[in-house]
Amino acid sequence: MIAPVSKAAATVAATPLVKAAKSFEAVFLRQMIGAMRSPSLGEDVFGSNASNQFRDMSDARLADSMAGKFGIAQMLEKQFKDQAK
């Protein structure tokens, strides 16, 4: 059986284009998640800026973990691979 490539080995082999494309996808996803949260349904339960900051950090972490799974980064890599040489 072939062993799966570890996450560390996969990140070492990533080119600058791959990293940039994945980072762009993460930024795009952060914006999308933020837009989905923007409609307010009422007062915040805790009513503090701390909960908003925590939510923003949580959204950023979620977007970072989702980046690379929607195909946006792969499309960008394909589009710009000739220009990156």
Coordinates of N, CA and C in Angstrom, one line a residue:
M1 N 0.8 -1.2 0.0 CA 0.0 0.0 0.0 C 0.9 1.2 0.0
I2 N 0.5 2.2 -0.7 CA 1.3 3.5 -0.8 C 0.9 4.4 0.3
A3 N 1.9 4.9 1.0 CA 1.6 5.7 2.2 C 1.2 7.1 1.7
P4 N 0.3 7.8 2.3 CA -0.1 9.1 1.9 C 1.0 10.1 2.2
V5 N 1.1 11.1 1.4 CA 2.1 12.2 1.6 C 1.7 13.0 2.8
S6 N 2.7 13.2 3.7 CA 2.4 14.0 4.9 C 2.2 15.4 4.5
K7 N 1.4 16.2 5.4 CA 1.1 17.5 5.1 C 2.4 18.4 5.0
A8 N 3.4 18.1 5.9 CA 4.6 18.8 5.9 C 5.4 18.7 4.6
A9 N 5.4 17.5 4.0 CA 6.1 17.2 2.7 C 5.4 17.9 1.6
A10 N 4.1 18.0 1.7 CA 3.3 18.7 0.6 C 3.6 20.2 0.6
T11 N 3.7 20.8 1.8 CA 4.0 22.2 1.9 C 5.4 22.6 1.5
V12 N 6.3 21.7 1.7 CA 7.7 22.0 1.3 C 7.8 22.1 -0.3
A13 N 7.1 21.2 -1.0 CA 7.1 21.2 -2.4 C 6.3 22.3 -3.1
A14 N 5.5 23.0 -2.4 CA 4.7 24.1 -2.9 C 5.5 25.2 -3.5
T15 N 5.2 25.6 -4.8 CA 5.9 26.7 -5.4 C 5.3 28.0 -5.0
P16 N 5.9 29.1 -5.3 CA 5.3 30.4 -4.9 C 4.0 30.6 -5.6
L17 N 3.8 30.1 -6.8 CA 2.5 30.3 -7.5 C 1.4 29.5 -6.7
V18 N 1.7 28.3 -6.3 CA 0.8 27.5 -5.5 C 0.4 28.2 -4.2
K19 N 1.4 28.7 -3.5 CA 1.1 29.4 -2.3 C 0.3 30.6 -2.5
A20 N 0.6 31.4 -3.5 CA -0.2 32.6 -3.8 C -1.6 32.3 -4.2
A21 N -1.8 31.3 -5.0 CA -3.1 30.9 -5.4 C -4.0 30.4 -4.2
K22 N -3.4 29.7 -3.4 CA -4.1 29.2 -2.2 C -4.4 30.3 -1.2
S23 N -3.5 31.3 -1.1 CA -3.7 32.4 -0.2 C -4.8 33.3 -0.8
F24 N -4.9 33.5 -2.1 CA -5.9 34.2 -2.8 C -7.3 33.6 -2.5
E25 N -7.3 32.2 -2.6 CA -8.6 31.5 -2.3 C -9.0 31.7 -0.9
A26 N -8.0 31.7 0.0 CA -8.4 31.9 1.4 C -9.0 33.3 1.7
V27 N -8.4 34.4 1.0 CA -8.9 35.7 1.1 C -10.3 35.8 0.6
F28 N -10.5 35.2 -0.6 CA -11.8 35.1 -1.2 C -12.8 34.5 -0.3
L29 N -12.5 33.4 0.3 CA -13.4 32.7 1.2 C -13.7 33.5 2.5
R30 N -12.7 34.2 3.0 CA -12.9 35.1 4.2 C -13.9 36.2 3.8
Q31 N -13.8 36.8 2.6 CA -14.8 37.8 2.2 C -16.2 37.2 2.1
M32 N -16.2 36.0 1.5 CA -17.5 35.3 1.3 C -18.2 35.0 2.7
I33 N -17.4 34.4 3.6 CA -17.9 34.1 4.9 C -18.4 35.4 5.7
G34 N -17.6 36.4 5.5 CA -17.9 37.7 6.2 C -19.2 38.3 5.6
A35 N -19.4 38.1 4.3 CA -20.7 38.6 3.7 C -21.8 37.8 4.1
M36 N -21.6 36.5 4.3 CA -22.7 35.6 4.8 C -23.1 36.0 6.2
R37 N -22.2 36.5 7.0 CA -22.4 36.8 8.4 C -23.0 38.2 8.6
S38 N -22.9 39.1 7.5 CA -23.2 40.5 7.7 C -24.7 40.8 8.0
P39 N -25.6 40.0 7.5 CA -27.0 40.3 7.9 C -27.2 39.9 9.4
S40 N -27.6 40.9 10.1 CA -27.7 40.7 11.6 C -29.2 40.3 11.9
L41 N -29.3 39.4 12.7 CA -30.7 38.9 13.1 C -31.1 39.6 14.4
G42 N -30.3 40.4 15.0 CA -30.7 41.1 16.2 C -29.4 41.4 17.1
E43 N -29.7 41.7 18.3 CA -28.6 42.0 19.2 C -27.7 40.8 19.5
D44 N -26.4 41.0 19.6 CA -25.5 40.0 20.0 C -25.8 39.5 21.4
V45 N -25.7 38.2 21.7 CA -26.0 37.7 23.0 C -25.1 38.3 24.1
F46 N -23.8 38.4 23.8 CA -22.9 38.9 24.7 C -22.7 40.4 24.6
G47 N -23.0 41.0 23.4 CA -23.0 42.4 23.2 C -21.6 43.1 23.4
S48 N -20.5 42.4 22.9 CA -19.2 43.0 23.1 C -18.4 42.9 21.8
N49 N -17.4 43.7 21.7 CA -16.5 43.7 20.5 C -15.7 42.4 20.5
A50 N -15.4 41.9 21.7 CA -14.6 40.7 21.8 C -15.2 39.5 21.1
S51 N -16.5 39.4 21.1 CA -17.2 38.3 20.4 C -17.1 38.5 18.9
N52 N -17.1 39.7 18.5 CA -17.0 40.0 17.0 C -15.5 39.7 16.6
Q53 N -14.6 40.1 17.4 CA -13.2 39.8 17.1 C -12.9 38.3 17.0
F54 N -13.5 37.6 18.0 CA -13.3 36.1 18.0 C -14.0 35.5 16.8
R55 N -15.1 36.0 16.4 CA -15.8 35.5 15.2 C -15.0 35.7 14.0
D56 N -14.4 36.9 13.9 CA -13.5 37.2 12.7 C -12.3 36.3 12.6
M57 N -11.7 36.1 13.8 CA -10.5 35.2 13.8 C -11.0 33.8 13.5
S58 N -12.1 33.3 14.0 CA -12.6 32.0 13.7 C -12.9 31.9 12.2
D59 N -13.5 32.9 11.6 CA -13.8 32.9 10.1 C -12.5 32.8 9.3
A60 N -11.5 33.6 9.7 CA -10.2 33.5 9.0 C -9.6 32.2 9.1
R61 N -9.6 31.6 10.3 CA -9.0 30.2 10.4 C -9.8 29.2 9.6
L62 N -11.1 29.3 9.5 CA -12.0 28.4 8.7 C -11.7 28.6 7.3
A63 N -11.5 29.9 6.8 CA -11.2 30.1 5.4 C -9.8 29.6 5.0
D64 N -8.9 29.7 5.9 CA -7.5 29.1 5.7 C -7.6 27.6 5.5
S65 N -8.4 27.0 6.4 CA -8.5 25.5 6.3 C -9.3 25.0 5.1
M66 N -10.2 25.9 4.6 CA -11.0 25.5 3.4 C -10.3 25.8 2.1
A67 N -9.3 26.7 2.1 CA -8.6 27.1 0.9 C -7.9 25.9 0.2
G68 N -8.0 25.9 -1.1 CA -7.5 24.8 -1.8 C -8.5 23.6 -2.1
K69 N -9.7 23.7 -1.5 CA -10.6 22.7 -1.7 C -11.8 23.0 -2.6
F70 N -11.9 24.3 -3.0 CA -13.0 24.7 -3.9 C -12.6 24.7 -5.4
G71 N -11.3 24.6 -5.7 CA -10.8 24.6 -7.1 C -10.4 26.0 -7.6
I72 N -10.6 27.0 -6.8 CA -10.2 28.3 -7.2 C -8.7 28.5 -7.4
A73 N -8.0 27.9 -6.4 CA -6.5 28.0 -6.4 C -6.0 27.2 -7.6
Q74 N -6.6 26.1 -7.9 CA -6.1 25.2 -9.1 C -6.4 26.0 -10.4
M75 N -7.6 26.7 -10.5 CA -7.8 27.4 -11.7 C -6.9 28.6 -11.9
L76 N -6.5 29.2 -10.8 CA -5.5 30.3 -10.8 C -4.2 29.8 -11.2
E77 N -3.8 28.7 -10.7 CA -2.5 28.1 -11.0 C -2.4 27.7 -12.5
K78 N -3.5 27.2 -13.0 CA -3.6 26.8 -14.4 C -3.5 28.1 -15.3
Q79 N -4.2 29.1 -14.9 CA -4.2 30.3 -15.7 C -2.9 31.0 -15.7
F80 N -2.1 31.0 -14.6 CA -0.9 31.8 -14.5 C 0.4 31.0 -14.6
K81 N 0.3 29.7 -14.8 CA 1.5 28.9 -14.7 C 2.5 29.3 -15.8
D82 N 2.1 29.7 -17.0 CA 3.0 30.1 -18.1 C 3.6 31.4 -17.8
Q83 N 2.9 32.3 -17.1 CA 3.4 33.6 -16.8 C 4.4 33.6 -15.6
A84 N 4.3 32.6 -14.8 CA 5.2 32.5 -13.6 C 6.6 32.0 -13.9
K85 N 6.8 31.5 -15.1 CA 8.1 31.0 -15.5 C 9.1 32.1 -15.7

